[in-house]
PDB file of C-alpha atoms in Angstrom:
ATOM      1  CA  MET A  27    -158.367  67.194   8.304  1.00 48.00           C
ATOM      2  CA  LYS A  28    -159.001  67.793  12.006  1.00 52.00           C
ATOM      3  CA  GLN A  29    -156.327  66.514  14.389  1.00 55.00           C
ATOM      4  CA  MET A  30    -157.308  64.067  17.097  1.00 57.00           C
ATOM      5  CA  ARG A  31    -157.152  65.447  20.623  1.00 59.00           C
ATOM      6  CA  LYS A  32    -154.557  63.758  22.810  1.00 66.00           C
ATOM      7  CA  ILE A  33    -155.840  62.673  26.244  1.00 71.00           C
ATOM      8  CA  CYS A  34    -153.241  62.848  28.920  1.00 74.00           C
ATOM      9  CA  ASP A  35    -153.507  61.396  32.398  1.00 74.00           C
ATOM     10  CA  ARG A  36    -152.812  63.241  35.643  1.00 74.00           C
ATOM     11  CA  ALA A  37    -149.291  61.787  36.135  1.00 79.00           C
ATOM     12  CA  PHE A  38    -148.284  62.863  32.610  1.00 81.00           C
ATOM     13  CA  LYS A  39    -149.504  66.403  33.184  1.00 81.00           C
ATOM     14  CA  GLU A  40    -147.813  66.715  36.599  1.00 78.00           C
ATOM     15  CA  LYS A  41    -144.527  65.409  35.133  1.00 78.00           C
ATOM     16  CA  ALA A  42    -144.680  67.882  32.231  1.00 78.00           C
ATOM     17  CA  VAL A  43    -145.455  70.780  34.625  1.00 79.00           C
ATOM     18  CA  ARG A  44    -142.519  69.850  36.948  1.00 77.00           C
ATOM     19  CA  ILE A  45    -140.070  69.654  34.002  1.00 71.00           C
ATOM     20  CA  LYS A  46    -141.072  73.023  32.586  1.00 62.00           C
ATOM     21  CA  PRO A  47    -139.175  75.281  35.046  1.00 66.00           C
ATOM     22  CA  GLN A  48    -135.961  73.437  34.287  1.00 67.00           C
ATOM     23  CA  ARG A  49    -136.285  74.010  30.542  1.00 68.00           C
ATOM     24  CA  THR A  50    -135.943  77.353  28.800  1.00 73.00           C
ATOM     25  CA  ASN A  51    -137.464  76.337  25.468  1.00 79.00           C
ATOM     26  CA  VAL A  52    -141.151  75.533  26.244  1.00 80.00           C
ATOM     27  CA  SER A  53    -142.007  74.828  22.585  1.00 83.00           C
ATOM     28  CA  GLU A  54    -139.331  72.190  22.325  1.00 83.00           C
ATOM     29  CA  LEU A  55    -140.454  70.605  25.640  1.00 80.00           C
ATOM     30  CA  ALA A  56    -144.077  70.584  24.398  1.00 82.00           C
ATOM     31  CA  ARG A  57    -143.111  68.958  21.074  1.00 83.00           C
ATOM     32  CA  GLU A  58    -141.144  66.265  22.926  1.00 82.00           C
ATOM     33  CA  HIS A  59    -144.293  65.399  24.885  1.00 78.00           C
ATOM     34  CA  GLY A  60    -146.561  65.621  21.843  1.00 84.00           C
ATOM     35  CA  ILE A  61    -148.537  68.593  23.106  1.00 83.00           C
ATOM     36  CA  THR A  62    -148.717  72.348  22.344  1.00 85.00           C
ATOM     37  CA  ALA A  63    -146.877  75.000  24.298  1.00 85.00           C
ATOM     38  CA  GLN A  64    -150.237  76.627  24.999  1.00 87.00           C
ATOM     39  CA  GLN A  65    -151.446  73.422  26.626  1.00 84.00           C
ATOM     40  CA  LEU A  66    -148.322  73.258  28.773  1.00 83.00           C
ATOM     41  CA  TYR A  67    -148.843  76.825  29.995  1.00 85.00           C
ATOM     42  CA  LYS A  68    -152.497  76.029  30.741  1.00 84.00           C
ATOM     43  CA  TRP A  69    -151.493  72.995  32.830  1.00 82.00           C
ATOM     44  CA  LYS A  70    -148.902  75.057  34.671  1.00 82.00           C
ATOM     45  CA  LYS A  71    -151.453  77.749  35.500  1.00 82.00           C
ATOM     46  CA  GLU A  72    -153.884  75.146  36.765  1.00 80.00           C
ATOM     47  CA  TYR A  73    -151.232  73.385  38.829  1.00 82.00           C
ATOM     48  CA  LEU A  74    -150.219  76.736  40.425  1.00 79.00           C
ATOM     49  CA  GLU A  75    -153.847  77.587  41.245  1.00 77.00           C
ATOM     50  CA  PHE A  76    -155.115  74.209  42.488  1.00 74.00           C
ATOM     51  CA  GLY A  77    -151.945  72.341  43.551  1.00 73.00           C
ATOM     52  CA  LEU A  78    -152.778  68.763  44.399  1.00 66.00           C
ATOM     53  CA  GLY A  79    -156.388  69.361  43.271  1.00 66.00           C
ATOM     54  CA  SER A  80    -155.230  69.844  39.695  1.00 74.00           C
ATOM     55  CA  PHE A  81    -156.207  67.518  36.875  1.00 72.00           C
ATOM     56  CA  PRO A  82    -159.057  65.739  38.692  1.00 67.00           C
ATOM     57  CA  GLY A  83    -160.256  63.914  35.573  1.00 63.00           C
ATOM     58  CA  ILE A  84    -163.353  64.179  33.437  1.00 63.00           C
ATOM     59  CA  GLY A  85    -166.489  65.151  35.354  1.00 58.00           C
ATOM     60  CA  ASN A  86    -164.643  65.951  38.593  1.00 64.00           C
ATOM     61  CA  VAL A  87    -164.394  69.440  40.039  1.00 66.00           C
ATOM     62  CA  LYS A  88    -161.002  71.149  40.414  1.00 70.00           C
ATOM     63  CA  GLN A  89    -160.535  72.123  44.016  1.00 72.00           C
ATOM     64  CA  THR A  90    -157.760  73.568  46.166  1.00 73.00           C
ATOM     65  CA  PRO A  91    -156.862  71.456  49.211  1.00 77.00           C
ATOM     66  CA  GLU A  92    -158.856  73.927  51.337  1.00 82.00           C
ATOM     67  CA  GLN A  93    -161.930  73.533  49.095  1.00 80.00           C
ATOM     68  CA  GLU A  94    -161.623  69.736  49.344  1.00 81.00           C
ATOM     69  CA  GLN A  95    -161.474  69.974  53.165  1.00 89.00           C
ATOM     70  CA  ILE A  96    -164.542  72.245  53.213  1.00 90.00           C
ATOM     71  CA  ALA A  97    -166.477  69.837  50.946  1.00 85.00           C
ATOM     72  CA  LEU A  98    -165.542  66.897  53.165  1.00 91.00           C
ATOM     73  CA  LEU A  99    -166.646  68.744  56.320  1.00 95.00           C
ATOM     74  CA  GLU A 100    -169.891  69.798  54.662  1.00 95.00           C
ATOM     75  CA  LYS A 101    -170.603  66.195  53.728  1.00 94.00           C
ATOM     76  CA  ARG A 102    -169.926  65.076  57.329  1.00 96.00           C
ATOM     77  CA  ILE A 103    -172.337  67.717  58.631  1.00 96.00           C
ATOM     78  CA  LYS A 104    -174.994  66.606  56.157  1.00 96.00           C
ATOM     79  CA  ASP A 105    -174.521  62.967  57.243  1.00 96.00           C
ATOM     80  CA  ALA A 106    -174.705  63.888  60.897  1.00 96.00           C
ATOM     81  CA  ASP A 107    -177.914  65.874  60.315  1.00 96.00           C
ATOM     82  CA  MET A 108    -179.457  62.903  58.552  1.00 96.00           C
ATOM     83  CA  GLU A 109    -178.491  60.577  61.417  1.00 96.00           C
ATOM     84  CA  ARG A 110    -179.974  63.034  63.912  1.00 95.00           C
ATOM     85  CA  ASP A 111    -183.251  63.199  61.953  1.00 94.00           C
ATOM     86  CA  ILE A 112    -183.442  59.414  61.804  1.00 94.00           C
ATOM     87  CA  LEU A 113    -182.888  59.123  65.571  1.00 94.00           C
ATOM     88  CA  LYS A 114    -185.532  61.755  66.245  1.00 94.00           C
ATOM     89  CA  LYS A 115    -188.053  59.759  64.180  1.00 92.00           C
ATOM     90  CA  ALA A 116    -187.086  56.567  65.969  1.00 91.00           C
ATOM     91  CA  ILE A 117    -187.517  58.215  69.366  1.00 91.00           C
ATOM     92  CA  GLY A 118    -190.939  59.446  68.292  1.00 88.00           C
ATOM     93  CA  ILE A 119    -191.997  56.026  67.087  1.00 86.00           C
ATOM     94  CA  PHE A 120    -190.796  54.222  70.203  1.00 86.00           C
ATOM     95  CA  SER A 121    -192.238  56.775  72.586  1.00 86.00           C
ATOM     96  CA  LYS A 122    -195.701  56.365  70.954  1.00 81.00           C
ATOM     97  CA  ASN A 123    -195.539  52.639  71.220  1.00 67.00           C
ATOM     98  CA  GLY A 124    -194.459  52.719  74.864  1.00 59.00           C
ATOM     99  CA  HIS A 125    -197.651  54.589  76.074  1.00 58.00           C
TER     100      HIS A 125
END
């Protein structure tokens, strides 16, 4: 029979990753948390690569803090461009009506 997959939240994963360096027996630590040692190693690798951007949840993209900042700035640029285009159209409309 196939075993059900355990879904762990971000706080649980971060706690397990932070405990790992203090423990020498990773298999024992994993068993205590009801996960596999392989899963614990995977979480540790992800945490080292993405830091605070680790474990974003289902459907969300893993990003480093720098990637998050870039995405935020790109969104702001896109919003500013849209506002500029709207203002250009409004100027065009009002200048036609004024003549």
